[in-house]
Coordinates of N, CA and C and ligand atoms in Angstrom, one line a residue:
X1 N -18.3 19.1 28.6 CA -17.7 19.4 27.5 C -16.8 18.3 27.0
X2 N -16.6 18.1 25.7 CA -15.6 17.2 25.2 C -14.4 17.7 24.8
X3 N -13.6 17.3 25.7 CA -12.0 17.8 25.5 C -11.3 17.4 24.2
X4 N -11.8 16.2 23.8 CA -11.1 15.6 22.4 C -11.2 16.5 21.4
X5 N -12.3 17.5 21.3 CA -12.6 18.4 20.2 C -11.4 19.3 20.1
X6 N -10.8 19.4 21.4 CA -9.5 20.4 21.4 C -8.4 19.8 20.5
X7 N -8.4 18.5 20.3 CA -7.3 18.0 19.5 C -7.1 18.6 18.1
X8 N -8.3 19.2 17.5 CA -8.1 19.8 16.4 C -7.1 21.0 16.4
X9 N -7.0 21.7 17.5 CA -6.2 22.7 17.5 C -4.8 22.3 17.2
X10 N -4.5 21.0 17.5 CA -2.9 20.6 17.3 C -2.9 20.1 15.9
X11 N -3.9 19.6 15.4 CA -3.8 19.2 14.0 C -3.6 20.6 13.0
X12 N -4.4 21.4 13.3 CA -4.4 22.9 12.8 C -3.0 23.5 12.6
X13 N -2.2 23.4 14.1 CA -1.0 23.9 14.3 C 0.1 23.2 13.4
X14 N 0.1 21.9 13.5 CA 1.0 21.1 12.7 C 1.0 21.4 11.3
X15 N -0.2 21.6 10.8 CA -0.3 21.6 9.4 C -0.2 23.2 8.9
X16 N 0.1 23.9 9.7 CA 0.2 25.5 9.5 C 1.5 26.0 9.5
X17 N 2.6 25.3 9.2 CA 3.9 25.9 9.2 C 4.1 27.1 8.5
X18 N 3.7 27.3 7.4 CA 3.8 28.7 6.7 C 3.1 29.8 7.4
X19 N 1.9 29.4 7.8 CA 1.1 30.5 8.6 C 2.1 31.2 9.8
X20 N 2.8 30.4 10.5 CA 3.6 30.7 11.6 C 4.8 31.6 11.3
X21 N 4.9 31.7 9.9 CA 6.0 32.7 9.4 C 5.9 34.1 9.8
X22 N 4.6 34.5 9.8 CA 4.0 35.9 10.3 C 3.2 36.2 11.3
X23 N 3.1 37.3 12.1 CA 2.1 37.5 12.9 C 0.8 37.6 12.2
X24 N 0.7 38.1 11.1 CA -0.7 38.3 10.4 C -1.1 36.9 10.1
X25 N -0.4 35.9 9.5 CA -0.6 34.4 9.2 C -1.1 33.5 10.4
X26 N -0.5 33.9 11.5 CA -0.8 33.3 12.6 C -2.2 33.9 13.4
X27 N -2.3 35.2 13.2 CA -3.6 35.6 13.7 C -4.8 35.2 12.9
X28 N -4.5 35.0 11.4 CA -5.7 34.4 10.7 C -5.7 32.9 11.5
X29 N -4.8 32.2 11.4 CA -5.0 30.8 12.0 C -5.7 30.5 13.1
X30 N -5.3 31.6 14.1 CA -6.1 31.5 15.5 C -7.6 31.9 15.2
X31 N -7.7 32.8 14.4 CA -9.2 33.4 14.2 C -10.1 32.4 13.6
X32 N -9.5 31.4 12.5 CA -10.1 30.5 11.9 C -10.4 29.3 12.8
X33 N -9.5 29.2 14.0 CA -9.7 28.1 15.0 C -10.7 28.7 15.9
X34 N -11.3 29.8 15.8 CA -12.3 30.3 16.5 C -11.9 30.9 17.7
X35 N -10.7 31.2 17.7 CA -9.9 31.9 18.9 C -9.5 33.4 18.6
X36 N -10.5 34.1 18.1 CA -10.2 35.4 17.9 C -9.7 36.5 19.0
X37 N -10.1 36.0 20.2 CA -9.6 36.9 21.4 C -8.1 36.7 21.6
X38 N -7.7 35.4 21.5 CA -6.2 35.1 21.4 C -5.5 35.9 20.2
X39 N -6.0 35.7 19.0 CA -5.3 36.6 17.9 C -5.1 37.7 18.1
X40 N -6.2 38.7 18.9 CA -5.9 39.9 19.1 C -4.7 40.2 19.9
X41 N -4.6 39.2 21.0 CA -3.5 39.5 21.9 C -2.1 39.2 21.6
X42 N -1.9 38.5 20.2 CA -0.9 37.7 20.0 C 0.5 38.6 19.6
X43 N 1.4 38.0 20.2 CA 2.7 39.0 20.1 C 3.8 38.0 19.4
X44 N 4.9 38.9 19.0 CA 6.2 38.1 18.3 C 6.4 37.0 19.4
X45 N 6.6 37.3 20.6 CA 7.0 36.2 21.6 C 6.4 35.0 21.4
X46 N 4.9 35.2 21.3 CA 4.0 34.1 21.1 C 4.5 33.0 19.9
X47 N 4.9 33.8 18.9 CA 5.2 33.1 17.7 C 6.3 31.9 17.8
X48 N 7.4 32.4 18.5 CA 8.4 31.6 18.9 C 8.1 30.1 19.5
X49 N 7.1 30.5 20.6 CA 6.6 29.4 21.3 C 5.9 28.5 20.5
X50 N 4.9 28.9 19.7 CA 3.9 28.2 18.7 C 4.8 27.4 17.8
X51 N 5.8 28.1 17.2 CA 6.8 27.3 16.3 C 7.3 26.1 16.8
X52 N 7.9 26.2 18.2 CA 8.4 25.2 19.0 C 7.3 24.1 19.2
X53 N 6.1 24.5 19.5 CA 5.1 23.6 19.8 C 4.6 22.8 18.6
X54 N 4.8 23.6 17.6 CA 4.4 22.9 16.2 C 5.3 21.9 15.9
X55 N 6.7 22.0 16.2 CA 7.7 21.1 16.0 C 7.5 19.7 16.9
X56 N 6.9 20.2 18.2 CA 6.9 19.0 19.2 C 5.6 18.2 18.9
X57 N 4.6 19.0 18.3 CA 3.4 18.1 18.1 C 3.5 17.4 16.8
X58 N 4.1 17.8 16.0 CA 4.7 17.1 14.6 C 5.2 15.9 15.0
X59 N 6.3 15.9 16.0 CA 6.9 14.6 16.4 C 6.0 13.7 17.0
X60 N 5.1 14.0 17.8 CA 4.0 13.2 18.4 C 3.2 12.3 17.3
X61 N 2.8 13.2 16.3 CA 2.2 12.5 15.1 C 2.9 11.7 14.4
X62 N 4.3 12.0 14.0 CA 5.2 11.2 13.5 C 5.4 9.8 14.1
X63 N 5.6 9.9 15.5 CA 5.8 8.7 16.3 C 4.5 7.9 16.3
X64 N 3.4 8.4 16.3 CA 2.0 7.9 16.2 C 1.8 6.9 14.8
X65 N 2.3 8.0 13.8 CA 2.1 7.4 12.4 C 3.1 6.1 12.2
X66 N 4.1 6.2 12.9 CA 5.2 5.1 12.8 C 5.0 4.0 13.6
X67 N 3.7 4.0 14.4 CA 3.4 3.1 15.4 C 4.2 2.8 16.4
X68 N 5.0 3.7 16.9 CA 5.8 3.7 18.0 C 5.0 4.6 19.3
X69 N 4.0 3.8 19.7 CA 3.2 4.4 20.9 C 3.7 4.9 22.0
X70 N 4.9 4.1 22.5 CA 5.7 4.7 23.7 C 6.1 6.0 23.4
X71 N 6.7 6.3 22.4 CA 7.2 7.5 22.0 C 6.3 8.5 21.8
X72 N 5.4 8.3 21.2 CA 4.1 9.3 21.1 C 3.9 9.6 22.5
X73 N 3.4 8.7 23.4 CA 3.1 9.0 24.7 C 4.0 9.6 25.6
X74 N 5.3 9.5 25.3 CA 6.3 10.0 26.0 C 6.3 11.4 25.7
X75 N 6.4 11.8 24.3 CA 6.6 13.1 23.9 C 5.3 14.0 24.4
X76 N 4.1 13.4 24.4 CA 3.0 14.1 25.0 C 3.0 14.4 26.4
X77 N 3.5 13.4 27.0 CA 3.7 13.6 28.7 C 4.6 14.7 28.9
X78 N 5.7 14.6 28.0 CA 6.6 16.0 28.2 C 6.0 17.2 27.9
X79 N 5.1 17.3 27.0 CA 4.3 18.6 26.5 C 3.4 18.8 27.7
X80 N 2.9 17.9 28.3 CA 1.8 18.1 29.6 C 2.6 19.0 30.5
X81 N 3.9 18.5 30.7 CA 4.6 19.1 31.9 C 4.9 20.6 31.6
X82 N 5.3 20.6 30.2 CA 5.7 22.2 29.7 C 4.5 23.1 29.6
X83 N 3.2 22.4 29.4 CA 2.4 23.4 29.0 C 1.1 22.9 29.9
X84 N 1.1 23.1 31.2 CA 0.2 22.5 32.2 C -1.1 23.3 32.1
X85 N -2.2 22.3 32.4 CA -3.6 22.9 32.4 C -3.7 23.3 33.8
X86 N -4.4 24.3 33.9 CA -5.0 25.0 35.2 C -6.4 25.5 35.0
X87 N -7.3 24.6 35.2 CA -8.7 24.8 34.9 C -9.1 26.0 35.5
X88 N -10.0 26.9 35.2 CA -10.8 27.9 35.8 C -12.2 28.0 35.0
X89 N -13.0 28.3 35.8 CA -14.5 28.5 35.5 C -14.5 30.0 35.1
X90 N -14.9 30.3 33.8 CA -15.0 31.8 33.3 C -16.4 31.9 32.8
X91 N -16.5 33.4 32.7 CA -18.0 33.9 32.5 C -18.1 35.2 31.7
X92 N -17.1 35.5 30.9 CA -16.7 36.8 30.3 C -17.6 37.2 29.3
X93 N -17.8 38.5 28.8 CA -18.6 39.0 27.5 C -19.8 38.3 27.4
X94 N -20.7 38.1 28.5 CA -22.0 37.7 28.5 C -22.2 36.2 28.1
X95 N -20.9 35.7 28.2 CA -21.1 34.0 27.8 C -21.5 33.6 29.1
X96 N -22.2 32.2 29.1 CA -22.3 31.7 30.3 C -21.0 31.0 30.7
X97 N -21.2 30.5 32.0 CA -20.1 29.7 32.8 C -19.6 28.9 31.9
X98 N -18.1 29.0 31.4 CA -17.6 27.8 30.6 C -16.1 27.6 31.2
X99 N -15.4 26.6 30.7 CA -14.1 26.3 31.1 C -13.1 26.9 30.2
X100 N -12.1 27.5 31.0 CA -10.9 28.0 30.5 C -9.8 26.9 30.9
X101 N -9.0 26.5 30.1 CA -8.0 25.4 30.5 C -6.8 26.1 31.2
X102 N -6.6 27.4 30.9 CA -5.4 27.9 31.6 C -5.8 29.4 31.6
X103 N -5.4 30.3 32.6 CA -5.6 31.7 32.7 C -4.2 32.1 32.7
X104 N -3.3 31.5 32.0 CA -1.8 32.1 32.0 C -1.9 33.6 31.4
X105 N -2.8 33.9 30.4 CA -2.8 35.3 29.9 C -2.0 35.4 28.6
X106 N -1.2 34.4 28.4 CA -0.6 34.5 27.0 C -1.4 33.7 26.0
X107 N -1.5 34.2 24.8 CA -2.2 33.4 23.9 C -1.4 32.0 23.5
X108 N -0.2 32.1 23.4 CA 0.4 30.8 23.2 C 0.1 29.8 23.9
X109 N 0.2 30.0 25.3 CA 0.0 29.1 26.4 C -1.2 28.7 26.3
X110 N -2.4 29.6 26.0 CA -3.8 29.1 26.1 C -4.1 28.1 25.1
X111 N -3.3 28.6 23.8 CA -3.5 27.5 22.8 C -3.0 26.1 23.1
X112 N -1.7 26.3 23.6 CA -0.7 25.0 23.8 C -1.6 24.1 24.7
X113 N -2.2 24.7 26.0 CA -2.9 23.7 26.8 C -4.0 23.3 26.2
X114 N -4.6 23.9 25.4 CA -6.1 23.4 24.6 C -5.4 22.0 23.6
X115 N -4.3 22.4 22.8 CA -4.1 21.4 21.9 C -3.3 20.1 22.6
X116 N -2.6 20.5 23.7 CA -2.1 19.2 24.3 C -2.9 18.5 25.1
X117 N -4.0 19.3 25.7 CA -5.0 18.4 26.5 C -5.9 17.7 25.6
X118 N -6.1 18.2 24.6 CA -7.1 17.8 23.4 C -6.5 16.4 22.9
X119 N -5.3 16.6 22.6 CA -4.5 15.1 22.2 C -4.6 14.2 23.3
X120 N -4.3 14.6 24.5 CA -4.2 13.6 25.6 C -5.6 12.9 25.7
X121 N -6.6 13.6 25.7 CA -7.8 13.1 25.9 C -8.3 12.3 24.7
X122 N -7.9 12.7 23.6 CA -8.1 11.6 22.3 C -7.4 10.4 22.4
X123 N -6.0 10.5 22.9 CA -5.3 9.3 22.9 C -5.6 8.3 23.9
X124 N -5.9 8.9 25.1 CA -6.5 7.9 26.1 C -8.0 7.3 26.1
X125 N -8.8 8.3 25.4 CA -10.1 7.7 25.0 C -10.3 6.9 23.9
X126 N -9.6 7.2 22.7 CA -9.8 6.5 21.4 C -8.6 5.7 20.9
X127 N -7.4 6.2 21.4 CA -6.2 5.3 21.2 C -5.2 6.1 20.4
X128 N -3.9 5.8 20.7 CA -2.6 6.7 19.9 C -3.0 6.5 18.4
X129 N -3.5 5.3 18.0 CA -3.6 4.8 16.5 C -4.4 5.9 16.0
X130 N -5.1 6.8 16.6 CA -6.1 7.7 15.9 C -5.3 9.0 15.2
X131 N -3.9 9.2 15.8 CA -3.2 10.2 15.1 C -2.5 9.7 14.1
X132 N -2.6 10.4 12.9 CA -1.8 9.9 11.8 C -1.3 11.1 10.8
X133 N -0.4 10.8 10.1 CA 0.2 11.6 8.8 C -0.3 11.2 7.4
X134 N -0.7 12.0 6.6 CA -1.3 11.6 5.2 C -0.2 10.7 4.6
X135 N -0.6 9.8 3.9 CA 0.2 8.9 3.2 C 0.2 9.5 1.6
X136 N -0.5 10.2 1.2 CA -0.3 10.9 -0.1 C 1.1 11.4 -0.5
X137 N 1.5 11.1 -1.6 CA 3.1 11.4 -1.9 C 3.3 13.0 -1.8
X138 N 4.3 13.3 -0.8 CA 4.5 14.7 -0.6 C 3.7 15.4 0.3
X139 N 2.9 14.7 0.9 CA 1.7 15.5 1.8 C 2.4 15.8 3.2
X140 N 2.2 14.5 3.8 CA 2.5 14.6 5.3 C 1.7 15.6 6.3
X141 N 0.5 15.9 5.8 CA -0.3 16.6 6.7 C -0.8 15.8 8.0
X142 N -0.9 16.3 8.9 CA -1.7 15.5 10.1 C -2.9 15.5 10.0
X143 N -3.7 14.3 10.6 CA -5.1 14.3 10.7 C -5.4 13.4 11.9
X144 N -6.7 13.5 12.2 CA -7.3 12.7 13.4 C -8.2 11.7 12.8
X145 N -8.1 10.5 13.0 CA -8.8 9.3 12.4 C -9.9 9.2 13.6
X146 N -11.3 9.7 13.1 CA -12.2 9.5 14.0 C -13.3 8.4 13.3
X147 N -12.8 7.7 12.2 CA -13.7 7.0 11.6 C -13.8 5.5 12.4
X148 N -15.2 5.0 12.5 CA -15.5 3.8 13.3 C -14.5 2.7 13.1
X149 N -13.9 2.3 11.9 CA -12.9 1.3 11.6 C -11.5 1.7 11.6
X150 N -11.2 2.8 12.0 CA -9.8 3.2 12.0 C -9.0 2.9 10.8
X151 N -10.0 3.5 9.5 CA -9.4 3.3 8.1 C -8.8 4.4 7.6
X152 N -8.7 5.7 8.2 CA -8.5 6.9 7.5 C -6.8 6.8 7.1
X153 N -6.4 7.2 6.1 CA -4.8 7.0 5.5 C -4.7 8.5 5.0
X154 N -5.6 9.4 4.8 CA -5.3 10.6 4.1 C -5.8 11.8 4.9
X155 N -5.1 13.0 4.6 CA -5.7 14.1 5.4 C -7.0 14.7 4.8
X156 N -7.3 14.6 3.6 CA -8.3 15.2 2.8 C -8.9 14.3 1.7
X157 N -10.1 14.5 1.3 CA -10.6 13.8 0.1 C -9.7 14.0 -1.1
X158 N -9.3 15.2 -1.1 CA -8.4 15.5 -2.2 C -7.3 14.4 -2.4
X159 N -6.4 14.5 -1.2 CA -5.5 13.4 -1.2 C -5.7 12.1 -1.4
X160 N -6.8 11.6 -1.0 CA -7.2 10.0 -1.1 C -7.6 10.0 -2.7
X161 N -8.1 11.1 -3.3 CA -8.4 10.8 -4.7 C -7.1 10.7 -5.6
X162 N -6.1 11.7 -5.1 CA -4.9 11.7 -5.7 C -4.2 10.2 -5.6
X163 N -4.2 9.7 -4.4 CA -3.3 8.7 -4.0 C -4.0 7.5 -4.8
X164 N -5.4 7.5 -5.0 CA -6.2 6.4 -5.7 C -5.8 6.5 -7.1
X165 N -5.6 7.6 -7.5 CA -5.4 7.9 -9.2 C -4.0 7.1 -9.4
X166 N -3.1 7.6 -8.5 CA -1.6 7.2 -8.7 C -1.5 5.7 -8.6
X167 N -2.2 5.0 -7.5 CA -2.2 3.8 -7.6 C -2.7 2.8 -8.7
X168 N -3.9 3.4 -9.3 CA -4.5 2.9 -10.5 C -3.5 2.9 -11.7
X169 N -2.7 4.2 -11.9 CA -1.8 4.1 -12.9 C -0.8 3.3 -12.8
X170 N -0.2 3.0 -11.3 CA 0.9 2.2 -11.2 C 0.6 0.7 -11.6
X171 N -0.7 0.5 -11.1 CA -1.3 -1.0 -11.5 C -1.0 -1.2 -13.0
X172 N -1.8 -0.2 -13.6 CA -1.9 -0.2 -15.2 C -0.4 -0.5 -15.8
X173 N 0.4 0.4 -15.2 CA 2.0 0.2 -16.0 C 2.5 -1.2 -15.6
X174 N 2.2 -1.8 -14.5 CA 2.6 -3.2 -14.0 C 1.9 -4.1 -15.3
X175 N 0.6 -3.9 -15.4 CA -0.2 -4.9 -16.1 C 0.4 -4.9 -17.5
X176 N 0.5 -3.5 -18.1 CA 1.1 -3.5 -19.5 C 2.3 -4.1 -19.7
X177 N 3.2 -3.9 -18.6 CA 4.6 -4.4 -18.5 C 4.5 -5.9 -18.7
X178 N 3.5 -6.6 -18.0 CA 3.6 -8.1 -17.9 C 3.0 -8.5 -19.5
X179 N 2.2 -7.8 -20.2 CA 1.7 -8.2 -21.3 C 2.5 -8.1 -22.7
X180 N 3.6 -7.4 -22.4 CA 4.5 -7.1 -23.6 C 5.5 -8.2 -23.5
Ligands
ZN1 ZN1 -13.8 32.2 27.5
ZN2 ZN1 -2.7 14.9 2.5

């Protein structure tokens, strides 16, 4: 299995500040992440831990986006200590044998182990510079740059288009300023 795919859990959480305001919002988030079993077991105690985890993961992305690789790795190492992976082979609900990163029992810890281990795998296999924050004005959403030439700058096509239009208008303003 590819652990780097778990890094999407970190992105999803960092970009979900509002969803974490309520139990229902967080249940929806986990269900969208394909973690319906965790969503069903979610309690208010999990919310506090997920909110804290979101802040910590956002700081990892901010450090990486600011090109401070030592800080990003230091923060990730601290998260690995706090949310340890204890792998178990599981085969419940008629599924084939598959890997569980932890059998902690609490949805927040299962989510945390996945998100932190996913980022760790991505950073060690592809590089810290694969973590970014959107550069479109007022956005700051997290993204993973899996492009072959590490050229990604925005969280979405929508933000890329918006930023390109803004840059075009700024250029036109500069040009008309010079001609007058
Ligand atoms: Zn399972
Ligand atoms: Zn964006």
